[in-house]
Coordinates of C-alpha atoms and ligand atoms in Angstrom, one line a residue:
M1 CA 84.8 99.3 91.1
Y2 CA 88.2 97.4 91.5
K3 CA 88.7 93.8 92.4
L4 CA 90.9 92.8 95.3
I5 CA 93.5 90.0 94.4
D6 CA 93.2 87.7 97.5
G7 CA 96.8 86.2 97.6
K8 CA 96.0 84.3 100.7
K9 CA 93.0 82.5 99.2
I10 CA 95.1 81.8 95.9
A11 CA 97.8 80.4 97.8
A12 CA 95.7 78.3 100.0
E13 CA 94.3 76.7 97.0
I14 CA 97.6 76.1 95.4
R15 CA 98.8 74.5 98.5
I16 CA 95.7 72.1 98.6
D17 CA 96.6 71.1 95.0
L18 CA 100.3 70.8 95.8
K19 CA 99.6 68.6 98.9
R20 CA 97.8 66.2 96.7
K21 CA 100.8 66.0 94.3
V22 CA 103.2 65.5 97.0
E23 CA 101.3 62.7 98.3
E24 CA 101.2 61.1 94.9
F25 CA 104.7 61.5 94.4
K26 CA 105.3 59.8 97.7
N27 CA 103.1 56.9 96.8
K28 CA 104.6 56.6 93.4
F29 CA 108.1 56.5 94.2
N30 CA 107.9 55.4 98.0
R31 CA 110.0 58.4 99.0
E32 CA 109.6 61.8 100.5
I33 CA 110.5 65.1 98.9
G34 CA 113.3 67.0 100.8
L35 CA 114.0 70.7 101.1
A36 CA 117.0 71.7 102.9
V37 CA 116.9 75.1 104.8
V38 CA 120.1 76.7 105.9
L39 CA 120.1 79.7 108.3
V40 CA 123.3 81.2 109.3
G41 CA 123.3 83.7 112.4
N42 CA 120.4 85.2 114.4
N43 CA 118.9 87.8 112.1
S44 CA 115.3 87.9 113.6
A45 CA 113.5 88.4 110.1
S46 CA 115.4 85.7 108.7
Q47 CA 114.4 83.4 111.5
V48 CA 110.7 84.3 111.0
Y49 CA 111.1 83.6 107.2
V50 CA 112.7 80.2 108.0
R51 CA 110.1 79.3 110.5
N52 CA 107.4 80.1 107.9
K53 CA 108.9 78.1 105.4
I54 CA 109.3 75.0 107.4
K55 CA 105.5 75.4 108.5
A56 CA 104.8 75.5 104.7
C57 CA 106.6 72.4 104.1
E58 CA 104.6 70.6 106.9
E59 CA 101.5 71.9 105.6
V60 CA 102.2 70.4 102.1
G61 CA 103.9 67.2 103.2
I62 CA 107.4 68.1 102.1
K63 CA 110.2 67.1 104.7
S64 CA 112.4 69.9 105.7
Y65 CA 115.9 69.4 106.8
A66 CA 116.7 72.7 108.8
Y67 CA 120.4 73.6 109.5
Y68 CA 120.9 76.5 112.2
L69 CA 124.5 77.5 111.9
P70 CA 126.3 80.0 114.1
E71 CA 126.9 83.6 112.9
E72 CA 130.7 82.9 113.1
I73 CA 130.8 79.9 110.9
D74 CA 133.5 80.3 108.2
E75 CA 133.0 80.1 104.4
K76 CA 134.8 76.9 104.1
S77 CA 132.7 74.9 106.5
L78 CA 129.5 76.3 105.1
S79 CA 130.6 75.4 101.7
Q80 CA 131.4 71.9 102.8
L81 CA 127.8 71.5 104.2
I82 CA 126.2 72.9 101.0
L83 CA 128.4 70.3 98.9
E84 CA 127.0 67.5 101.3
L85 CA 123.6 68.7 100.6
V86 CA 124.2 68.8 96.8
D87 CA 125.3 65.2 96.9
N88 CA 122.5 63.8 99.3
S89 CA 119.6 62.3 97.1
D90 CA 117.0 62.7 99.9
I91 CA 117.3 66.4 99.4
H92 CA 115.8 68.0 96.2
G93 CA 115.9 71.4 96.8
I94 CA 118.4 73.6 98.8
L95 CA 117.7 77.1 100.1
V96 CA 120.2 79.4 101.8
Q97 CA 118.4 82.0 103.6
L98 CA 119.9 85.6 102.8
P99 CA 121.4 87.8 103.9
L100 CA 124.5 85.7 105.0
P101 CA 127.1 87.5 107.4
K102 CA 129.3 89.8 105.8
H103 CA 132.5 87.6 106.2
I104 CA 130.8 84.9 103.8
N105 CA 130.7 85.8 100.1
A106 CA 126.9 84.9 99.3
E107 CA 127.7 84.5 95.5
N108 CA 130.4 81.8 96.4
I109 CA 127.9 80.0 98.5
L110 CA 124.9 80.2 96.1
S111 CA 127.0 79.1 93.0
L112 CA 127.5 75.7 94.7
I113 CA 123.9 75.0 94.4
P114 CA 123.3 73.1 91.0
A115 CA 120.2 74.6 88.9
S116 CA 118.4 71.3 89.6
K117 CA 118.3 72.0 93.3
D118 CA 118.1 75.8 93.2
V119 CA 114.5 76.1 94.4
D120 CA 114.9 80.0 94.7
G121 CA 115.5 80.2 91.1
F122 CA 118.5 82.6 91.7
S123 CA 121.2 80.6 89.7
A124 CA 122.6 81.9 86.5
E125 CA 121.6 78.9 84.9
N126 CA 117.9 79.1 85.8
I127 CA 117.8 82.9 85.0
G128 CA 119.4 82.2 81.7
K129 CA 116.8 79.5 80.9
L130 CA 114.2 81.9 81.9
C131 CA 115.4 84.4 79.5
M132 CA 115.3 81.8 76.7
N133 CA 111.8 80.8 77.8
E134 CA 113.0 77.3 78.7
D135 CA 111.7 75.0 81.3
C136 CA 113.5 76.0 84.7
L137 CA 113.0 76.7 88.4
V138 CA 111.5 80.4 88.5
A139 CA 112.2 82.9 91.3
C140 CA 109.4 82.5 93.6
T141 CA 107.8 86.0 94.1
P142 CA 107.5 86.8 90.3
N143 CA 106.2 83.4 89.6
G144 CA 103.8 83.9 92.3
V145 CA 102.6 87.1 90.5
M146 CA 102.2 85.2 87.4
K147 CA 100.2 82.5 89.2
M148 CA 97.9 85.4 90.5
L149 CA 97.4 86.7 87.1
E150 CA 96.5 83.4 85.8
Y151 CA 94.0 82.5 88.6
E152 CA 92.1 85.8 88.0
N153 CA 92.0 85.2 84.3
I154 CA 93.8 88.5 83.6
Q155 CA 95.3 88.4 79.9
T156 CA 98.8 89.5 79.4
K157 CA 99.2 89.0 75.6
G158 CA 99.7 92.2 73.8
K159 CA 99.1 94.1 77.0
K160 CA 101.7 96.9 78.2
A161 CA 103.3 95.7 81.4
V162 CA 105.6 98.3 83.2
V163 CA 107.9 96.7 86.0
V164 CA 109.3 99.3 88.6
G165 CA 112.5 97.7 90.0
R166 CA 115.2 95.6 88.3
S167 CA 116.6 93.5 91.2
N168 CA 117.9 89.9 90.2
I169 CA 115.3 88.2 92.5
V170 CA 112.2 90.3 91.7
G171 CA 112.2 92.9 88.9
K172 CA 114.4 91.2 86.1
P173 CA 112.5 87.8 86.5
M174 CA 109.1 89.5 86.6
A175 CA 109.9 91.2 83.3
L176 CA 111.1 88.0 81.7
L177 CA 108.0 86.1 82.7
L178 CA 105.7 88.8 81.4
L179 CA 107.8 89.0 78.2
N180 CA 107.6 85.2 77.8
S181 CA 103.8 85.4 78.3
D182 CA 103.5 87.9 75.4
A183 CA 103.0 91.4 77.3
T184 CA 105.0 94.4 75.9
V185 CA 107.3 95.0 78.8
T186 CA 109.1 98.2 80.0
V187 CA 111.4 97.9 83.1
C188 CA 111.7 101.0 85.2
H189 CA 114.6 101.9 87.8
S190 CA 116.1 104.6 90.0
K191 CA 117.6 106.2 86.8
T192 CA 114.3 106.1 84.8
E193 CA 113.5 109.6 83.4
N194 CA 109.7 110.5 83.4
L195 CA 108.9 107.5 85.5
K196 CA 105.2 108.8 86.1
E197 CA 104.7 109.0 82.3
E198 CA 106.1 105.2 81.9
C199 CA 103.9 103.9 84.7
K200 CA 100.8 105.6 83.4
K201 CA 101.1 103.7 80.1
A202 CA 100.7 100.3 82.0
D203 CA 97.8 98.0 81.6
I204 CA 99.8 95.9 84.1
L205 CA 101.9 97.8 86.6
V206 CA 104.2 95.8 89.0
A207 CA 105.7 97.7 91.8
A208 CA 109.0 96.1 93.1
I209 CA 110.8 99.1 94.6
G210 CA 111.1 98.8 98.5
K211 CA 109.6 102.3 99.1
A212 CA 106.4 102.8 101.1
K213 CA 103.7 104.0 99.2
F214 CA 105.7 105.2 96.3
I215 CA 103.2 104.5 93.4
T216 CA 100.6 107.3 93.7
E217 CA 97.3 107.9 91.9
D218 CA 98.8 110.2 89.5
M219 CA 101.0 107.3 88.2
V220 CA 98.3 104.8 87.5
K221 CA 96.1 104.5 84.2
E222 CA 92.4 104.2 84.8
G223 CA 91.5 100.4 84.7
A224 CA 95.1 99.3 85.3
V225 CA 96.1 96.1 87.0
V226 CA 98.4 97.0 89.9
I227 CA 100.6 94.4 91.7
D228 CA 102.3 95.5 94.7
V229 CA 105.4 93.3 95.6
G230 CA 106.8 95.8 98.1
M231 CA 106.9 95.0 101.9
N232 CA 107.7 98.3 103.9
R233 CA 106.6 99.9 107.1
D234 CA 104.9 103.2 107.0
E235 CA 105.5 106.1 109.4
N236 CA 103.4 104.3 112.1
G237 CA 105.3 101.0 111.7
K238 CA 102.5 99.3 109.8
L239 CA 103.2 96.9 107.1
C240 CA 102.4 98.5 103.6
G241 CA 103.6 98.1 99.9
D242 CA 105.0 100.1 97.4
V243 CA 101.6 101.2 96.3
D244 CA 99.6 103.9 98.0
F245 CA 96.7 101.5 98.1
E246 CA 94.0 103.9 99.5
K247 CA 94.6 106.6 96.9
V248 CA 95.1 104.2 93.9
K249 CA 92.7 101.5 94.4
D250 CA 89.6 103.3 92.7
K251 CA 91.6 103.7 89.6
C252 CA 92.3 100.0 89.2
S253 CA 90.6 97.1 87.6
Y254 CA 92.6 94.8 89.9
I255 CA 95.0 95.4 92.8
T256 CA 96.9 93.4 95.3
P257 CA 96.7 94.4 99.0
V258 CA 99.7 94.4 101.5
P259 CA 99.6 92.3 103.5
G260 CA 97.6 89.5 102.0
G261 CA 98.8 89.9 98.3
V262 CA 101.9 88.8 96.9
G263 CA 103.4 87.8 100.2
P264 CA 101.6 84.5 100.8
M265 CA 102.4 83.5 97.2
T266 CA 106.2 83.6 97.6
I267 CA 106.5 80.7 100.0
T268 CA 103.9 78.6 98.3
M269 CA 105.8 79.1 95.1
L270 CA 108.9 77.8 96.9
M271 CA 106.9 74.7 97.9
Y272 CA 106.0 74.4 94.3
N273 CA 109.6 74.6 93.2
A274 CA 110.7 71.9 95.7
Y275 CA 108.0 69.6 94.2
M276 CA 109.1 70.4 90.7
A277 CA 112.7 69.7 91.5
A278 CA 111.9 66.4 93.1
D279 CA 109.6 65.6 90.0
K280 CA 112.2 66.2 87.5
T281 CA 114.8 63.7 89.3
Ligands
NDP301 P1 115.9 96.0 95.7 O1 116.3 96.9 96.6 O2 117.0 94.8 95.4 O3 115.6 96.7 94.2 C1 114.7 97.7 94.2 C2 114.6 98.3 92.8 O4 113.8 99.4 92.8 C3 115.9 98.6 92.3 O5 115.9 98.2 90.8 C4 115.9 100.1 92.2 O6 116.5 100.7 90.9 C5 114.4 100.5 92.1 N1 114.1 101.8 92.7 C6 114.6 102.3 93.8 N2 114.3 103.5 94.0 C7 113.5 103.8 93.0 C8 112.7 105.0 92.4 N3 112.9 106.0 93.1 N4 112.5 105.1 91.2 C9 112.4 104.0 90.3 N5 112.9 102.8 90.8 C10 113.5 102.9 92.1 O7 114.7 95.3 96.1 P2 113.9 93.8 95.8 O8 113.8 93.6 94.4 O9 114.6 92.7 96.6 O10 112.4 94.1 96.7 C11 111.7 95.1 96.2 C12 110.4 95.3 97.2 O11 109.9 94.0 97.2 C13 111.0 95.4 98.7 O12 109.8 96.1 99.4 C14 111.0 93.9 99.3 O13 110.7 93.8 100.6 C15 109.8 93.3 98.5 N6 109.8 91.9 98.5 C16 108.7 91.1 98.8 C17 108.6 90.0 98.6 C18 107.5 89.2 98.8 O14 107.4 87.9 99.0 N7 106.2 90.0 98.9 C19 109.9 89.1 98.1 C20 111.0 89.8 97.8 C21 111.0 91.3 97.8 P3 118.2 100.7 90.8 O15 118.4 99.3 90.4 O16 118.3 101.7 89.7 O17 118.7 100.8 92.1

Protein backbone atom coordinates (compact mmCIF):
# COMPACT_ATOMS: atom_id res chain seq x y z
CA MET A 1 0.00 0.00 0.00
CA TYR A 2 1.49 3.34 -1.02
CA LYS A 3 1.41 6.56 0.98
CA LEU A 4 0.49 9.77 -0.78
CA ILE A 5 2.81 12.68 0.04
CA ASP A 6 0.46 15.60 0.56
CA GLY A 7 2.36 18.67 -0.68
CA LYS A 8 -0.52 20.99 0.12
CA LYS A 9 -0.57 19.95 3.77
CA ILE A 10 3.22 20.09 4.16
CA ALA A 11 3.37 23.50 2.45
CA ALA A 12 0.59 24.83 4.71
CA GLU A 13 2.48 23.70 7.83
CA ILE A 14 5.73 25.26 6.63
CA ARG A 15 3.90 28.53 5.92
CA ILE A 16 2.47 28.66 9.44
CA ASP A 17 5.99 28.24 10.86
CA LEU A 18 7.33 30.80 8.40
CA LYS A 19 4.65 33.33 9.31
CA ARG A 20 5.77 33.09 12.92
CA LYS A 21 9.43 33.54 11.93
CA VAL A 22 8.61 36.55 9.73
CA GLU A 23 6.69 38.11 12.64
CA GLU A 24 9.66 37.53 14.96
CA PHE A 25 11.99 39.15 12.40
CA LYS A 26 9.72 42.22 12.20
CA ASN A 27 9.53 42.56 15.97
CA LYS A 28 13.27 42.07 16.44
CA PHE A 29 14.48 44.43 13.70
CA ASN A 30 11.44 46.72 13.44
CA ARG A 31 11.34 46.31 9.67
CA GLU A 32 9.54 44.34 7.00
CA ILE A 33 10.93 41.59 4.80
CA GLY A 34 10.66 42.80 1.21
CA LEU A 35 10.41 40.70 -1.95
CA ALA A 36 10.44 42.36 -5.38
CA VAL A 37 8.58 40.51 -8.13
CA VAL A 38 9.22 41.70 -11.67
CA LEU A 39 6.91 40.70 -14.51
CA VAL A 40 7.53 41.80 -18.09
CA GLY A 41 4.73 41.49 -20.63
CA ASN A 42 1.35 39.75 -20.67
CA ASN A 43 2.13 36.02 -20.61
CA SER A 44 -1.00 34.65 -18.94
CA ALA A 45 0.73 31.73 -17.17
CA SER A 46 3.36 34.14 -15.78
CA GLN A 47 0.58 36.47 -14.58
CA VAL A 48 -0.98 33.58 -12.62
CA TYR A 49 2.40 32.59 -11.12
CA VAL A 50 3.09 36.19 -10.07
CA ARG A 51 -0.38 36.58 -8.57
CA ASN A 52 0.13 33.38 -6.54
CA LYS A 53 3.53 34.55 -5.33
CA ILE A 54 2.09 37.87 -4.17
CA LYS A 55 -0.74 36.04 -2.41
CA ALA A 56 1.77 33.78 -0.66
CA CYS A 57 3.70 36.87 0.50
CA GLU A 58 0.51 38.27 2.05
CA GLU A 59 -0.15 34.95 3.75
CA VAL A 60 3.23 34.81 5.52
CA GLY A 61 3.57 38.56 6.15
CA ILE A 62 6.28 39.37 3.59
CA LYS A 63 5.92 42.74 1.86
CA SER A 64 5.80 42.31 -1.90
CA TYR A 65 6.87 44.98 -4.36
CA ALA A 66 5.31 44.12 -7.72
CA TYR A 67 6.63 45.64 -10.97
CA TYR A 68 4.44 45.08 -14.03
CA LEU A 69 6.41 46.22 -17.06
CA PRO A 70 5.33 46.49 -20.68
CA GLU A 71 6.40 43.83 -23.20
CA GLU A 72 8.32 46.51 -25.19
CA ILE A 73 10.60 47.57 -22.34
CA ASP A 74 14.24 47.51 -23.50
CA GLU A 75 17.04 45.63 -21.76
CA LYS A 76 18.73 48.82 -20.55
CA SER A 77 15.62 50.11 -18.75
CA LEU A 78 14.95 46.71 -17.19
CA SER A 79 18.61 46.51 -16.09
CA GLN A 80 18.29 49.94 -14.49
CA LEU A 81 15.26 48.83 -12.48
CA ILE A 82 17.02 45.66 -11.31
CA LEU A 83 20.08 47.67 -10.22
CA GLU A 84 17.82 50.01 -8.23
CA LEU A 85 16.27 47.00 -6.51
CA VAL A 86 19.74 45.62 -5.80
CA ASP A 87 20.62 48.91 -4.03
CA ASN A 88 17.34 49.16 -2.15
CA SER A 89 17.87 47.90 1.41
CA ASP A 90 14.10 47.43 1.95
CA ILE A 91 14.22 44.68 -0.64
CA HIS A 92 15.79 41.42 0.50
CA GLY A 93 14.93 39.27 -2.49
CA ILE A 94 14.48 39.89 -6.22
CA LEU A 95 12.54 37.60 -8.50
CA VAL A 96 12.34 38.13 -12.24
CA GLN A 97 9.49 36.02 -13.64
CA LEU A 98 10.67 33.93 -16.60
CA PRO A 99 10.39 33.73 -19.53
CA LEU A 100 11.38 37.26 -20.53
CA PRO A 101 10.48 38.58 -24.00
CA LYS A 102 12.86 37.40 -26.74
CA HIS A 103 14.51 40.81 -27.25
CA ILE A 104 15.81 40.74 -23.67
CA ASN A 105 18.76 38.53 -22.73
CA ALA A 106 17.53 36.79 -19.57
CA GLU A 107 21.05 35.73 -18.55
CA ASN A 108 22.23 39.36 -18.60
CA ILE A 109 19.31 40.41 -16.42
CA LEU A 110 19.61 37.55 -13.93
CA SER A 111 23.36 38.12 -13.60
CA LEU A 112 22.63 41.56 -12.10
CA ILE A 113 20.97 39.98 -9.06
CA PRO A 114 23.57 39.33 -6.33
CA ALA A 115 23.59 35.86 -4.75
CA SER A 116 22.36 37.38 -1.47
CA LYS A 117 19.09 38.53 -3.13
CA ASP A 118 18.76 35.62 -5.57
CA VAL A 119 15.67 34.02 -4.00
CA ASP A 120 15.24 31.69 -6.98
CA GLY A 121 18.68 30.19 -6.31
CA PHE A 122 19.56 30.38 -10.02
CA SER A 123 22.82 32.35 -9.80
CA ALA A 124 26.17 30.72 -10.58
CA GLU A 125 27.35 31.65 -7.07
CA ASN A 126 24.42 29.95 -5.33
CA ILE A 127 24.65 26.87 -7.58
CA GLY A 128 28.41 26.73 -7.01
CA LYS A 129 27.90 26.90 -3.25
CA LEU A 130 25.28 24.16 -3.44
CA CYS A 131 27.79 22.07 -5.37
CA MET A 132 30.30 22.61 -2.55
CA ASN A 133 27.61 21.86 0.05
CA GLU A 134 27.89 25.37 1.48
CA ASP A 135 25.13 27.51 2.93
CA CYS A 136 23.22 29.26 0.09
CA LEU A 137 19.82 30.10 -1.37
CA VAL A 138 18.66 26.88 -3.04
CA ALA A 139 16.38 26.57 -6.09
CA CYS A 140 12.82 26.38 -4.76
CA THR A 141 11.41 23.26 -6.43
CA PRO A 142 14.21 20.83 -5.54
CA ASN A 143 14.46 22.34 -2.07
CA GLY A 144 10.72 21.72 -1.70
CA VAL A 145 11.25 18.08 -2.67
CA MET A 146 13.90 17.70 0.06
CA LYS A 147 11.51 19.22 2.62
CA MET A 148 8.86 16.68 1.58
CA LEU A 149 11.28 13.78 2.06
CA GLU A 150 12.32 15.20 5.44
CA TYR A 151 8.70 15.68 6.51
CA GLU A 152 7.89 12.04 5.69
CA ASN A 153 11.10 10.83 7.41
CA ILE A 154 12.28 9.24 4.19
CA GLN A 155 15.96 8.36 4.56
CA THR A 156 18.28 9.39 1.73
CA LYS A 157 21.59 8.27 3.25
CA GLY A 158 23.02 5.37 1.26
CA LYS A 159 19.91 5.15 -0.94
CA LYS A 160 20.06 5.00 -4.70
CA ALA A 161 18.40 8.10 -6.11
CA VAL A 162 17.71 8.60 -9.81
CA VAL A 163 16.82 12.05 -11.15
CA VAL A 164 15.35 12.13 -14.65
CA GLY A 165 16.01 15.62 -16.03
CA ARG A 166 19.12 17.80 -15.87
CA SER A 167 17.82 21.36 -16.13
CA ASN A 168 19.63 24.07 -14.18
CA ILE A 169 16.49 24.92 -12.22
CA VAL A 170 15.26 21.44 -11.27
CA GLY A 171 17.28 18.36 -12.29
CA LYS A 172 20.82 19.50 -11.48
CA PRO A 173 20.12 21.18 -8.11
CA MET A 174 17.90 18.20 -7.21
CA ALA A 175 20.78 15.81 -7.88
CA LEU A 176 23.17 17.99 -5.83
CA LEU A 177 20.78 18.15 -2.87
CA LEU A 178 20.35 14.37 -2.88
CA LEU A 179 24.11 13.90 -3.16
CA ASN A 180 24.67 16.36 -0.29
CA SER A 181 22.25 14.28 1.77
CA ASP A 182 24.33 11.14 1.19
CA ALA A 183 22.27 9.44 -1.50
CA THR A 184 24.05 7.71 -4.40
CA VAL A 185 22.79 9.70 -7.34
CA THR A 186 22.33 9.01 -11.04
CA VAL A 187 21.16 11.79 -13.36
CA CYS A 188 19.33 10.74 -16.54
CA HIS A 189 18.39 12.83 -19.58
CA SER A 190 17.23 12.53 -23.16
CA LYS A 191 20.49 10.88 -24.28
CA THR A 192 20.59 8.29 -21.48
CA GLU A 193 20.79 4.71 -22.72
CA ASN A 194 18.67 2.06 -20.99
CA LEU A 195 16.60 4.66 -19.14
CA LYS A 196 14.14 2.04 -17.94
CA GLU A 197 16.93 -0.04 -16.31
CA GLU A 198 18.43 3.07 -14.68
CA CYS A 199 15.06 4.12 -13.25
CA LYS A 200 14.33 0.62 -12.01
CA LYS A 201 17.38 0.76 -9.75
CA ALA A 202 16.02 3.77 -7.86
CA ASP A 203 14.99 3.69 -4.22
CA ILE A 204 14.06 7.34 -4.79
CA LEU A 205 12.98 8.32 -8.31
CA VAL A 206 12.52 12.00 -9.18
CA ALA A 207 10.86 12.79 -12.50
CA ALA A 208 11.55 16.29 -13.87
CA ILE A 209 11.09 15.79 -17.59
CA GLY A 210 8.09 17.78 -18.79
CA LYS A 211 6.40 14.87 -20.58
CA ALA A 212 2.94 13.74 -19.50
CA LYS A 213 2.82 10.28 -17.85
CA PHE A 214 6.30 9.42 -19.16
CA ILE A 215 7.30 7.22 -16.20
CA THR A 216 5.41 3.95 -16.46
CA GLU A 217 5.12 1.04 -14.02
CA ASP A 218 7.81 -1.03 -15.78
CA MET A 219 10.34 1.74 -14.92
CA VAL A 220 9.70 1.67 -11.17
CA LYS A 221 11.15 -0.68 -8.56
CA GLU A 222 8.74 -2.27 -6.08
CA GLY A 223 8.66 -0.11 -2.92
CA ALA A 224 10.30 2.95 -4.53
CA VAL A 225 9.65 6.55 -3.43
CA VAL A 226 8.42 8.41 -6.52
CA ILE A 227 8.52 12.20 -6.68
CA ASP A 228 6.77 13.78 -9.65
CA VAL A 229 7.92 17.32 -10.44
CA GLY A 230 6.25 17.46 -13.87
CA MET A 231 3.37 19.80 -14.66
CA ASN A 232 1.79 18.90 -17.97
CA ARG A 233 -1.61 18.67 -19.63
CA ASP A 234 -2.88 15.23 -20.66
CA GLU A 235 -4.84 14.47 -23.85
CA ASN A 236 -8.00 15.88 -22.19
CA GLY A 237 -6.30 19.07 -21.08
CA LYS A 238 -6.19 17.91 -17.46
CA LEU A 239 -3.18 18.77 -15.30
CA CYS A 240 -0.90 15.75 -14.85
CA GLY A 241 2.67 14.91 -13.93
CA ASP A 242 5.57 13.11 -15.62
CA VAL A 243 4.53 9.90 -13.84
CA ASP A 244 1.63 7.71 -14.94
CA PHE A 245 0.20 7.95 -11.44
CA GLU A 246 -2.67 5.45 -11.72
CA LYS A 247 -0.44 2.71 -13.07
CA VAL A 248 2.65 3.41 -10.95
CA LYS A 249 1.14 4.12 -7.52
CA ASP A 250 0.68 0.51 -6.37
CA LYS A 251 4.38 -0.23 -6.83
CA CYS A 252 5.46 2.67 -4.61
CA SER A 253 6.01 3.07 -0.89
CA TYR A 254 5.45 6.84 -1.30
CA ILE A 255 4.31 8.90 -4.27
CA THR A 256 3.46 12.57 -4.87
CA PRO A 257 0.26 13.49 -6.72
CA VAL A 258 -0.11 16.14 -9.44
CA PRO A 259 -1.70 18.53 -8.62
CA GLY A 260 -1.16 18.82 -4.86
CA GLY A 261 2.37 17.39 -4.66
CA VAL A 262 5.55 19.28 -5.48
CA GLY A 263 3.70 22.32 -6.91
CA PRO A 264 2.53 23.85 -3.58
CA MET A 265 6.03 23.40 -2.15
CA THR A 266 7.72 25.59 -4.77
CA ILE A 267 6.13 28.92 -3.82
CA THR A 268 6.46 28.06 -0.14
CA MET A 269 10.20 27.58 -0.58
CA LEU A 270 10.35 30.94 -2.38
CA MET A 271 8.87 32.53 0.77
CA TYR A 272 11.40 30.57 2.83
CA ASN A 273 14.25 31.90 0.66
CA ALA A 274 12.99 35.50 1.05
CA TYR A 275 13.03 35.01 4.82
CA MET A 276 16.51 33.43 4.69
CA ALA A 277 17.81 36.29 2.50
CA ALA A 278 16.50 38.85 5.02
CA ASP A 279 17.77 36.91 8.00
CA LYS A 280 21.31 36.92 6.59
CA THR A 281 21.49 40.72 6.12
P1 LIG B 1 13.41 21.28 -18.99
O1 LIG B 1 12.67 21.15 -20.27
O2 LIG B 1 14.33 22.40 -18.78
O3 LIG B 1 14.24 19.91 -18.75
C1 LIG B 1 13.68 18.67 -19.03
C2 LIG B 1 14.72 17.60 -18.81
O4 LIG B 1 14.12 16.36 -19.15
C3 LIG B 1 15.96 17.76 -19.72
O5 LIG B 1 17.12 17.54 -18.97
C4 LIG B 1 15.77 16.69 -20.76
O6 LIG B 1 16.98 16.10 -21.22
C5 LIG B 1 14.98 15.62 -20.00
N1 LIG B 1 14.23 14.81 -20.93
C6 LIG B 1 13.39 15.22 -21.92
N2 LIG B 1 12.93 14.17 -22.62
C7 LIG B 1 13.49 13.08 -22.06
C8 LIG B 1 13.42 11.69 -22.35
N3 LIG B 1 12.69 11.21 -23.36
N4 LIG B 1 14.11 10.83 -21.58
C9 LIG B 1 14.88 11.28 -20.56
N5 LIG B 1 14.99 12.60 -20.24
C10 LIG B 1 14.31 13.47 -20.99
O7 LIG B 1 12.29 21.23 -17.85
P2 LIG B 1 12.34 21.72 -16.30
O8 LIG B 1 13.43 21.02 -15.58
O9 LIG B 1 12.25 23.18 -16.23
O10 LIG B 1 10.93 21.15 -15.80
C11 LIG B 1 10.63 19.77 -15.82
C12 LIG B 1 9.16 19.59 -15.47
O11 LIG B 1 8.93 20.09 -14.18
C13 LIG B 1 8.19 20.34 -16.37
O12 LIG B 1 6.99 19.58 -16.49
C14 LIG B 1 7.88 21.61 -15.61
O13 LIG B 1 6.63 22.15 -15.92
C15 LIG B 1 7.90 21.06 -14.21
N6 LIG B 1 8.19 22.06 -13.17
C16 LIG B 1 7.39 22.05 -12.09
C17 LIG B 1 7.60 22.91 -11.07
C18 LIG B 1 6.72 22.82 -9.88
O14 LIG B 1 6.67 23.74 -9.10
N7 LIG B 1 6.02 21.70 -9.68
C19 LIG B 1 8.66 23.93 -11.12
C20 LIG B 1 9.53 23.80 -12.28
C21 LIG B 1 9.27 22.90 -13.28
P3 LIG B 1 18.08 16.93 -22.08
O15 LIG B 1 18.80 17.79 -21.08
O16 LIG B 1 18.94 15.87 -22.66
O17 LIG B 1 17.31 17.73 -23.09
